[in-house]
Amino acid sequence: MKKILLSITIVSSFLFAGGVKPANDKLFIKECGSCHFAFQPGLLPKRSWQKMMSNLNNHFETDASLDDQTRTTLLKYLVQNSSDNAMEYKRSRRISDSIDPNKTPIRITKTPYFIRKHREINTKMITQKEVGSISNCTACHAGAASGDYSERAVRIPNYGRYDD
């Protein structure tokens, strides 16, 4: 009986894991994190990462070109850990479920899940110099690097807790 309960507990913890899997690939963190926050692969589906990595010479109006070996290695990591391959993480699962299968967003901020979760955020909170952009996750989500985007941990600069 104890073994059955332990097995159920372990399986449940994987099925209902919160957040997204933290980015843990050193090459990914070095290459992508050198210019911006190393967004977790579980924030977009594999088709989005494939599209993004196929056009690095115009990566959001910046040339982020990589040699073929590095690009291939990073793409493999991104695809293996994409939202549709990280379904044990609640937020990744919800992100994948929110995206029309016929669409391929390359901006996390354009996913229906992201838009819904941020719809009540006042523009002044986003455009203030301490945040600057809706894509600056770490400005308000102190746990972003560890994959924790929970509402209870949101702290918007100059505004405090979002749910206050």
mmCIF file with all atom_site columns, C-alpha atoms in Angstrom:
data_model
loop_
_atom_site.group_PDB
_atom_site.id
_atom_site.type_symbol
_atom_site.label_atom_id
_atom_site.label_alt_id
_atom_site.label_comp_id
_atom_site.label_asym_id
_atom_site.label_entity_id
_atom_site.label_seq_id
_atom_site.pdbx_PDB_ins_code
_atom_site.Cartn_x
_atom_site.Cartn_y
_atom_site.Cartn_z
_atom_site.occupancy
_atom_site.B_iso_or_equiv
_atom_site.pdbx_formal_charge
_atom_site.auth_seq_id
_atom_site.auth_comp_id
_atom_site.auth_asym_id
_atom_site.auth_atom_id
_atom_site.pdbx_PDB_model_num
ATOM 1   C CA . MET A 1 1   ? 0.000  0.000  0.000   1.00 0.00 ? 1   MET A CA 1
ATOM 2   C CA . LYS A 1 2   ? 2.815  2.410  0.867   1.00 0.00 ? 2   LYS A CA 1
ATOM 3   C CA . LYS A 1 3   ? 4.479  1.734  -2.491  1.00 0.00 ? 3   LYS A CA 1
ATOM 4   C CA . ILE A 1 4   ? 1.238  2.493  -4.327  1.00 0.00 ? 4   ILE A CA 1
ATOM 5   C CA . LEU A 1 5   ? 0.771  5.790  -2.471  1.00 0.00 ? 5   LEU A CA 1
ATOM 6   C CA . LEU A 1 6   ? 4.387  6.756  -3.088  1.00 0.00 ? 6   LEU A CA 1
ATOM 7   C CA . SER A 1 7   ? 4.018  5.965  -6.805  1.00 0.00 ? 7   SER A CA 1
ATOM 8   C CA . ILE A 1 8   ? 0.844  8.042  -7.055  1.00 0.00 ? 8   ILE A CA 1
ATOM 9   C CA . THR A 1 9   ? 2.557  10.950 -5.290  1.00 0.00 ? 9   THR A CA 1
ATOM 10  C CA . ILE A 1 10  ? 5.564  10.842 -7.621  1.00 0.00 ? 10  ILE A CA 1
ATOM 11  C CA . VAL A 1 11  ? 3.444  10.605 -10.775 1.00 0.00 ? 11  VAL A CA 1
ATOM 12  C CA . SER A 1 12  ? 1.164  13.413 -9.557  1.00 0.00 ? 12  SER A CA 1
ATOM 13  C CA . SER A 1 13  ? 4.113  15.696 -8.901  1.00 0.00 ? 13  SER A CA 1
ATOM 14  C CA . PHE A 1 14  ? 5.196  15.320 -12.532 1.00 0.00 ? 14  PHE A CA 1
ATOM 15  C CA . LEU A 1 15  ? 1.708  15.730 -13.958 1.00 0.00 ? 15  LEU A CA 1
ATOM 16  C CA . PHE A 1 16  ? 0.971  18.844 -11.974 1.00 0.00 ? 16  PHE A CA 1
ATOM 17  C CA . ALA A 1 17  ? 4.384  20.508 -11.854 1.00 0.00 ? 17  ALA A CA 1
ATOM 18  C CA . GLY A 1 18  ? 4.062  24.257 -11.891 1.00 0.00 ? 18  GLY A CA 1
ATOM 19  C CA . GLY A 1 19  ? 5.822  26.836 -13.965 1.00 0.00 ? 19  GLY A CA 1
ATOM 20  C CA . VAL A 1 20  ? 8.129  25.926 -16.785 1.00 0.00 ? 20  VAL A CA 1
ATOM 21  C CA . LYS A 1 21  ? 11.299 23.888 -16.793 1.00 0.00 ? 21  LYS A CA 1
ATOM 22  C CA . PRO A 1 22  ? 14.248 26.182 -16.046 1.00 0.00 ? 22  PRO A CA 1
ATOM 23  C CA . ALA A 1 23  ? 16.743 26.719 -18.859 1.00 0.00 ? 23  ALA A CA 1
ATOM 24  C CA . ASN A 1 24  ? 19.624 24.449 -17.914 1.00 0.00 ? 24  ASN A CA 1
ATOM 25  C CA . ASP A 1 25  ? 21.764 24.150 -21.037 1.00 0.00 ? 25  ASP A CA 1
ATOM 26  C CA . LYS A 1 26  ? 25.066 26.005 -20.633 1.00 0.00 ? 26  LYS A CA 1
ATOM 27  C CA . LEU A 1 27  ? 25.470 26.703 -24.353 1.00 0.00 ? 27  LEU A CA 1
ATOM 28  C CA . PHE A 1 28  ? 21.911 28.053 -24.578 1.00 0.00 ? 28  PHE A CA 1
ATOM 29  C CA . ILE A 1 29  ? 22.388 30.282 -21.533 1.00 0.00 ? 29  ILE A CA 1
ATOM 30  C CA . LYS A 1 30  ? 25.737 31.525 -22.877 1.00 0.00 ? 30  LYS A CA 1
ATOM 31  C CA . GLU A 1 31  ? 24.594 32.213 -26.453 1.00 0.00 ? 31  GLU A CA 1
ATOM 32  C CA . CYS A 1 32  ? 21.039 33.445 -25.909 1.00 0.00 ? 32  CYS A CA 1
ATOM 33  C CA . GLY A 1 33  ? 21.529 34.876 -22.437 1.00 0.00 ? 33  GLY A CA 1
ATOM 34  C CA . SER A 1 34  ? 24.397 37.082 -23.586 1.00 0.00 ? 34  SER A CA 1
ATOM 35  C CA . CYS A 1 35  ? 21.919 39.438 -25.289 1.00 0.00 ? 35  CYS A CA 1
ATOM 36  C CA . HIS A 1 36  ? 18.683 38.943 -23.340 1.00 0.00 ? 36  HIS A CA 1
ATOM 37  C CA . PHE A 1 37  ? 17.040 36.829 -20.679 1.00 0.00 ? 37  PHE A CA 1
ATOM 38  C CA . ALA A 1 38  ? 17.445 33.172 -21.668 1.00 0.00 ? 38  ALA A CA 1
ATOM 39  C CA . PHE A 1 39  ? 13.738 32.453 -22.149 1.00 0.00 ? 39  PHE A CA 1
ATOM 40  C CA . GLN A 1 40  ? 12.862 28.882 -21.243 1.00 0.00 ? 40  GLN A CA 1
ATOM 41  C CA . PRO A 1 41  ? 12.165 26.594 -24.220 1.00 0.00 ? 41  PRO A CA 1
ATOM 42  C CA . GLY A 1 42  ? 8.874  25.617 -22.535 1.00 0.00 ? 42  GLY A CA 1
ATOM 43  C CA . LEU A 1 43  ? 7.459  29.056 -23.308 1.00 0.00 ? 43  LEU A CA 1
ATOM 44  C CA . LEU A 1 44  ? 6.960  28.253 -27.019 1.00 0.00 ? 44  LEU A CA 1
ATOM 45  C CA . PRO A 1 45  ? 6.115  25.161 -29.066 1.00 0.00 ? 45  PRO A CA 1
ATOM 46  C CA . LYS A 1 46  ? 8.780  23.433 -31.158 1.00 0.00 ? 46  LYS A CA 1
ATOM 47  C CA . ARG A 1 47  ? 7.448  24.860 -34.443 1.00 0.00 ? 47  ARG A CA 1
ATOM 48  C CA . SER A 1 48  ? 8.056  28.359 -33.060 1.00 0.00 ? 48  SER A CA 1
ATOM 49  C CA . TRP A 1 49  ? 11.630 27.575 -32.045 1.00 0.00 ? 49  TRP A CA 1
ATOM 50  C CA . GLN A 1 50  ? 12.259 25.979 -35.445 1.00 0.00 ? 50  GLN A CA 1
ATOM 51  C CA . LYS A 1 51  ? 10.983 29.087 -37.218 1.00 0.00 ? 51  LYS A CA 1
ATOM 52  C CA . MET A 1 52  ? 12.951 31.433 -34.962 1.00 0.00 ? 52  MET A CA 1
ATOM 53  C CA . MET A 1 53  ? 16.197 29.494 -35.319 1.00 0.00 ? 53  MET A CA 1
ATOM 54  C CA . SER A 1 54  ? 15.837 29.403 -39.120 1.00 0.00 ? 54  SER A CA 1
ATOM 55  C CA . ASN A 1 55  ? 16.099 33.203 -39.338 1.00 0.00 ? 55  ASN A CA 1
ATOM 56  C CA . LEU A 1 56  ? 18.738 34.249 -36.825 1.00 0.00 ? 56  LEU A CA 1
ATOM 57  C CA . ASN A 1 57  ? 20.206 36.803 -39.203 1.00 0.00 ? 57  ASN A CA 1
ATOM 58  C CA . ASN A 1 58  ? 17.013 38.800 -38.480 1.00 0.00 ? 58  ASN A CA 1
ATOM 59  C CA . HIS A 1 59  ? 16.333 37.915 -34.853 1.00 0.00 ? 59  HIS A CA 1
ATOM 60  C CA . PHE A 1 60  ? 13.941 40.689 -33.842 1.00 0.00 ? 60  PHE A CA 1
ATOM 61  C CA . GLU A 1 61  ? 15.824 43.150 -36.051 1.00 0.00 ? 61  GLU A CA 1
ATOM 62  C CA . THR A 1 62  ? 19.227 41.989 -34.790 1.00 0.00 ? 62  THR A CA 1
ATOM 63  C CA . ASP A 1 63  ? 21.733 39.702 -36.458 1.00 0.00 ? 63  ASP A CA 1
ATOM 64  C CA . ALA A 1 64  ? 22.107 36.782 -34.049 1.00 0.00 ? 64  ALA A CA 1
ATOM 65  C CA . SER A 1 65  ? 23.667 34.420 -36.575 1.00 0.00 ? 65  SER A CA 1
ATOM 66  C CA . LEU A 1 66  ? 25.471 31.356 -35.261 1.00 0.00 ? 66  LEU A CA 1
ATOM 67  C CA . ASP A 1 67  ? 27.701 28.767 -36.857 1.00 0.00 ? 67  ASP A CA 1
ATOM 68  C CA . ASP A 1 68  ? 25.792 25.707 -38.090 1.00 0.00 ? 68  ASP A CA 1
ATOM 69  C CA . GLN A 1 69  ? 26.950 23.376 -35.321 1.00 0.00 ? 69  GLN A CA 1
ATOM 70  C CA . THR A 1 70  ? 25.942 25.794 -32.537 1.00 0.00 ? 70  THR A CA 1
ATOM 71  C CA . ARG A 1 71  ? 22.612 26.557 -34.194 1.00 0.00 ? 71  ARG A CA 1
ATOM 72  C CA . THR A 1 72  ? 21.851 22.841 -34.619 1.00 0.00 ? 72  THR A CA 1
ATOM 73  C CA . THR A 1 73  ? 22.798 22.061 -31.010 1.00 0.00 ? 73  THR A CA 1
ATOM 74  C CA . LEU A 1 74  ? 20.657 24.899 -29.669 1.00 0.00 ? 74  LEU A CA 1
ATOM 75  C CA . LEU A 1 75  ? 17.711 23.993 -31.894 1.00 0.00 ? 75  LEU A CA 1
ATOM 76  C CA . LYS A 1 76  ? 17.834 20.404 -30.627 1.00 0.00 ? 76  LYS A CA 1
ATOM 77  C CA . TYR A 1 77  ? 17.764 21.657 -27.019 1.00 0.00 ? 77  TYR A CA 1
ATOM 78  C CA . LEU A 1 78  ? 14.892 24.065 -27.746 1.00 0.00 ? 78  LEU A CA 1
ATOM 79  C CA . VAL A 1 79  ? 12.788 21.446 -29.529 1.00 0.00 ? 79  VAL A CA 1
ATOM 80  C CA . GLN A 1 80  ? 13.372 18.768 -26.862 1.00 0.00 ? 80  GLN A CA 1
ATOM 81  C CA . ASN A 1 81  ? 12.272 21.188 -24.135 1.00 0.00 ? 81  ASN A CA 1
ATOM 82  C CA . SER A 1 82  ? 9.582  23.126 -26.028 1.00 0.00 ? 82  SER A CA 1
ATOM 83  C CA . SER A 1 83  ? 6.131  23.664 -24.539 1.00 0.00 ? 83  SER A CA 1
ATOM 84  C CA . ASP A 1 84  ? 4.677  20.762 -26.493 1.00 0.00 ? 84  ASP A CA 1
ATOM 85  C CA . ASN A 1 85  ? 7.457  18.465 -25.236 1.00 0.00 ? 85  ASN A CA 1
ATOM 86  C CA . ALA A 1 86  ? 7.341  19.670 -21.617 1.00 0.00 ? 86  ALA A CA 1
ATOM 87  C CA . MET A 1 87  ? 3.734  18.831 -20.871 1.00 0.00 ? 87  MET A CA 1
ATOM 88  C CA . GLU A 1 88  ? 4.550  17.854 -17.292 1.00 0.00 ? 88  GLU A CA 1
ATOM 89  C CA . TYR A 1 89  ? 4.955  21.564 -16.575 1.00 0.00 ? 89  TYR A CA 1
ATOM 90  C CA . LYS A 1 90  ? 1.599  23.253 -16.033 1.00 0.00 ? 90  LYS A CA 1
ATOM 91  C CA . ARG A 1 91  ? 2.444  26.582 -17.656 1.00 0.00 ? 91  ARG A CA 1
ATOM 92  C CA . SER A 1 92  ? 4.082  24.957 -20.687 1.00 0.00 ? 92  SER A CA 1
ATOM 93  C CA . ARG A 1 93  ? 1.016  22.774 -21.149 1.00 0.00 ? 93  ARG A CA 1
ATOM 94  C CA . ARG A 1 94  ? -1.285 25.792 -20.941 1.00 0.00 ? 94  ARG A CA 1
ATOM 95  C CA . ILE A 1 95  ? 0.835  27.761 -23.384 1.00 0.00 ? 95  ILE A CA 1
ATOM 96  C CA . SER A 1 96  ? 0.727  24.924 -25.923 1.00 0.00 ? 96  SER A CA 1
ATOM 97  C CA . ASP A 1 97  ? -2.997 24.441 -25.455 1.00 0.00 ? 97  ASP A CA 1
ATOM 98  C CA . SER A 1 98  ? -3.636 28.149 -26.072 1.00 0.00 ? 98  SER A CA 1
ATOM 99  C CA . ILE A 1 99  ? -1.942 28.307 -29.483 1.00 0.00 ? 99  ILE A CA 1
ATOM 100 C CA . ASP A 1 100 ? -3.896 27.568 -32.649 1.00 0.00 ? 100 ASP A CA 1
ATOM 101 C CA . PRO A 1 101 ? -2.167 24.570 -34.289 1.00 0.00 ? 101 PRO A CA 1
ATOM 102 C CA . ASN A 1 102 ? -2.104 26.525 -37.564 1.00 0.00 ? 102 ASN A CA 1
ATOM 103 C CA . LYS A 1 103 ? -0.165 29.431 -36.046 1.00 0.00 ? 103 LYS A CA 1
ATOM 104 C CA . THR A 1 104 ? 3.517  29.709 -35.249 1.00 0.00 ? 104 THR A CA 1
ATOM 105 C CA . PRO A 1 105 ? 4.217  32.623 -32.913 1.00 0.00 ? 105 PRO A CA 1
ATOM 106 C CA . ILE A 1 106 ? 7.840  33.592 -32.471 1.00 0.00 ? 106 ILE A CA 1
ATOM 107 C CA . ARG A 1 107 ? 7.134  36.076 -29.701 1.00 0.00 ? 107 ARG A CA 1
ATOM 108 C CA . ILE A 1 108 ? 6.195  34.638 -26.323 1.00 0.00 ? 108 ILE A CA 1
ATOM 109 C CA . THR A 1 109 ? 4.269  37.851 -25.725 1.00 0.00 ? 109 THR A CA 1
ATOM 110 C CA . LYS A 1 110 ? 1.997  37.042 -28.679 1.00 0.00 ? 110 LYS A CA 1
ATOM 111 C CA . THR A 1 111 ? 0.778  33.685 -27.367 1.00 0.00 ? 111 THR A CA 1
ATOM 112 C CA . PRO A 1 112 ? -2.869 33.686 -26.269 1.00 0.00 ? 112 PRO A CA 1
ATOM 113 C CA . TYR A 1 113 ? -1.884 32.378 -22.834 1.00 0.00 ? 113 TYR A CA 1
ATOM 114 C CA . PHE A 1 114 ? 0.594  35.222 -22.263 1.00 0.00 ? 114 PHE A CA 1
ATOM 115 C CA . ILE A 1 115 ? -1.879 37.828 -23.505 1.00 0.00 ? 115 ILE A CA 1
ATOM 116 C CA . ARG A 1 116 ? -4.614 36.507 -21.202 1.00 0.00 ? 116 ARG A CA 1
ATOM 117 C CA . LYS A 1 117 ? -2.327 36.461 -18.164 1.00 0.00 ? 117 LYS A CA 1
ATOM 118 C CA . HIS A 1 118 ? -1.164 40.047 -18.774 1.00 0.00 ? 118 HIS A CA 1
ATOM 119 C CA . ARG A 1 119 ? -4.396 41.660 -20.004 1.00 0.00 ? 119 ARG A CA 1
ATOM 120 C CA . GLU A 1 120 ? -4.995 43.628 -16.807 1.00 0.00 ? 120 GLU A CA 1
ATOM 121 C CA . ILE A 1 121 ? -1.517 45.128 -16.637 1.00 0.00 ? 121 ILE A CA 1
ATOM 122 C CA . ASN A 1 122 ? -1.682 48.889 -17.071 1.00 0.00 ? 122 ASN A CA 1
ATOM 123 C CA . THR A 1 123 ? 0.494  50.240 -19.906 1.00 0.00 ? 123 THR A CA 1
ATOM 124 C CA . LYS A 1 124 ? 2.166  52.661 -17.470 1.00 0.00 ? 124 LYS A CA 1
ATOM 125 C CA . MET A 1 125 ? 3.433  49.688 -15.452 1.00 0.00 ? 125 MET A CA 1
ATOM 126 C CA . ILE A 1 126 ? 5.072  48.214 -18.542 1.00 0.00 ? 126 ILE A CA 1
ATOM 127 C CA . THR A 1 127 ? 6.535  51.362 -20.106 1.00 0.00 ? 127 THR A CA 1
ATOM 128 C CA . GLN A 1 128 ? 8.159  52.695 -16.950 1.00 0.00 ? 128 GLN A CA 1
ATOM 129 C CA . LYS A 1 129 ? 11.968 52.695 -17.188 1.00 0.00 ? 129 LYS A CA 1
ATOM 130 C CA . GLU A 1 130 ? 12.352 49.888 -14.600 1.00 0.00 ? 130 GLU A CA 1
ATOM 131 C CA . VAL A 1 131 ? 10.397 47.502 -16.870 1.00 0.00 ? 131 VAL A CA 1
ATOM 132 C CA . GLY A 1 132 ? 10.616 48.987 -20.360 1.00 0.00 ? 132 GLY A CA 1
ATOM 133 C CA . SER A 1 133 ? 8.872  46.194 -22.241 1.00 0.00 ? 133 SER A CA 1
ATOM 134 C CA . ILE A 1 134 ? 6.340  43.417 -21.702 1.00 0.00 ? 134 ILE A CA 1
ATOM 135 C CA . SER A 1 135 ? 9.115  40.998 -22.746 1.00 0.00 ? 135 SER A CA 1
ATOM 136 C CA . ASN A 1 136 ? 11.268 41.920 -19.743 1.00 0.00 ? 136 ASN A CA 1
ATOM 137 C CA . CYS A 1 137 ? 10.075 39.005 -17.585 1.00 0.00 ? 137 CYS A CA 1
ATOM 138 C CA . THR A 1 138 ? 12.663 39.440 -14.846 1.00 0.00 ? 138 THR A CA 1
ATOM 139 C CA . ALA A 1 139 ? 11.518 42.994 -14.058 1.00 0.00 ? 139 ALA A CA 1
ATOM 140 C CA . CYS A 1 140 ? 8.334  41.676 -12.415 1.00 0.00 ? 140 CYS A CA 1
ATOM 141 C CA . HIS A 1 141 ? 8.889  37.927 -12.061 1.00 0.00 ? 141 HIS A CA 1
ATOM 142 C CA . ALA A 1 142 ? 11.756 37.500 -9.600  1.00 0.00 ? 142 ALA A CA 1
ATOM 143 C CA . GLY A 1 143 ? 11.581 33.723 -10.074 1.00 0.00 ? 143 GLY A CA 1
ATOM 144 C CA . ALA A 1 144 ? 11.604 33.825 -13.886 1.00 0.00 ? 144 ALA A CA 1
ATOM 145 C CA . ALA A 1 145 ? 15.066 32.292 -14.204 1.00 0.00 ? 145 ALA A CA 1
ATOM 146 C CA . SER A 1 146 ? 13.940 29.270 -12.203 1.00 0.00 ? 146 SER A CA 1
ATOM 147 C CA . GLY A 1 147 ? 10.730 28.950 -14.243 1.00 0.00 ? 147 GLY A CA 1
ATOM 148 C CA . ASP A 1 148 ? 8.447  30.449 -11.582 1.00 0.00 ? 148 ASP A CA 1
ATOM 149 C CA . TYR A 1 149 ? 5.971  32.860 -13.153 1.00 0.00 ? 149 TYR A CA 1
ATOM 150 C CA . SER A 1 150 ? 3.321  32.509 -10.457 1.00 0.00 ? 150 SER A CA 1
ATOM 151 C CA . GLU A 1 151 ? 1.087  35.482 -9.777  1.00 0.00 ? 151 GLU A CA 1
ATOM 152 C CA . ARG A 1 152 ? 1.774  35.340 -6.050  1.00 0.00 ? 152 ARG A CA 1
ATOM 153 C CA . ALA A 1 153 ? 5.420  36.202 -6.723  1.00 0.00 ? 153 ALA A CA 1
ATOM 154 C CA . VAL A 1 154 ? 4.836  39.135 -9.102  1.00 0.00 ? 154 VAL A CA 1
ATOM 155 C CA . ARG A 1 155 ? 6.340  42.437 -8.021  1.00 0.00 ? 155 ARG A CA 1
ATOM 156 C CA . ILE A 1 156 ? 5.859  45.274 -10.478 1.00 0.00 ? 156 ILE A CA 1
ATOM 157 C CA . PRO A 1 157 ? 8.465  47.993 -9.840  1.00 0.00 ? 157 PRO A CA 1
ATOM 158 C CA . ASN A 1 158 ? 6.988  51.112 -8.238  1.00 0.00 ? 158 ASN A CA 1
ATOM 159 C CA . TYR A 1 159 ? 3.661  49.284 -7.790  1.00 0.00 ? 159 TYR A CA 1
ATOM 160 C CA . GLY A 1 160 ? 4.441  46.381 -5.431  1.00 0.00 ? 160 GLY A CA 1
ATOM 161 C CA . ARG A 1 161 ? 2.509  43.133 -5.575  1.00 0.00 ? 161 ARG A CA 1
ATOM 162 C CA . TYR A 1 162 ? 0.180  42.945 -8.552  1.00 0.00 ? 162 TYR A CA 1
ATOM 163 C CA . ASP A 1 163 ? -2.685 41.511 -6.530  1.00 0.00 ? 163 ASP A CA 1
ATOM 164 C CA . ASP A 1 164 ? -2.574 44.200 -3.803  1.00 0.00 ? 164 ASP A CA 1
#
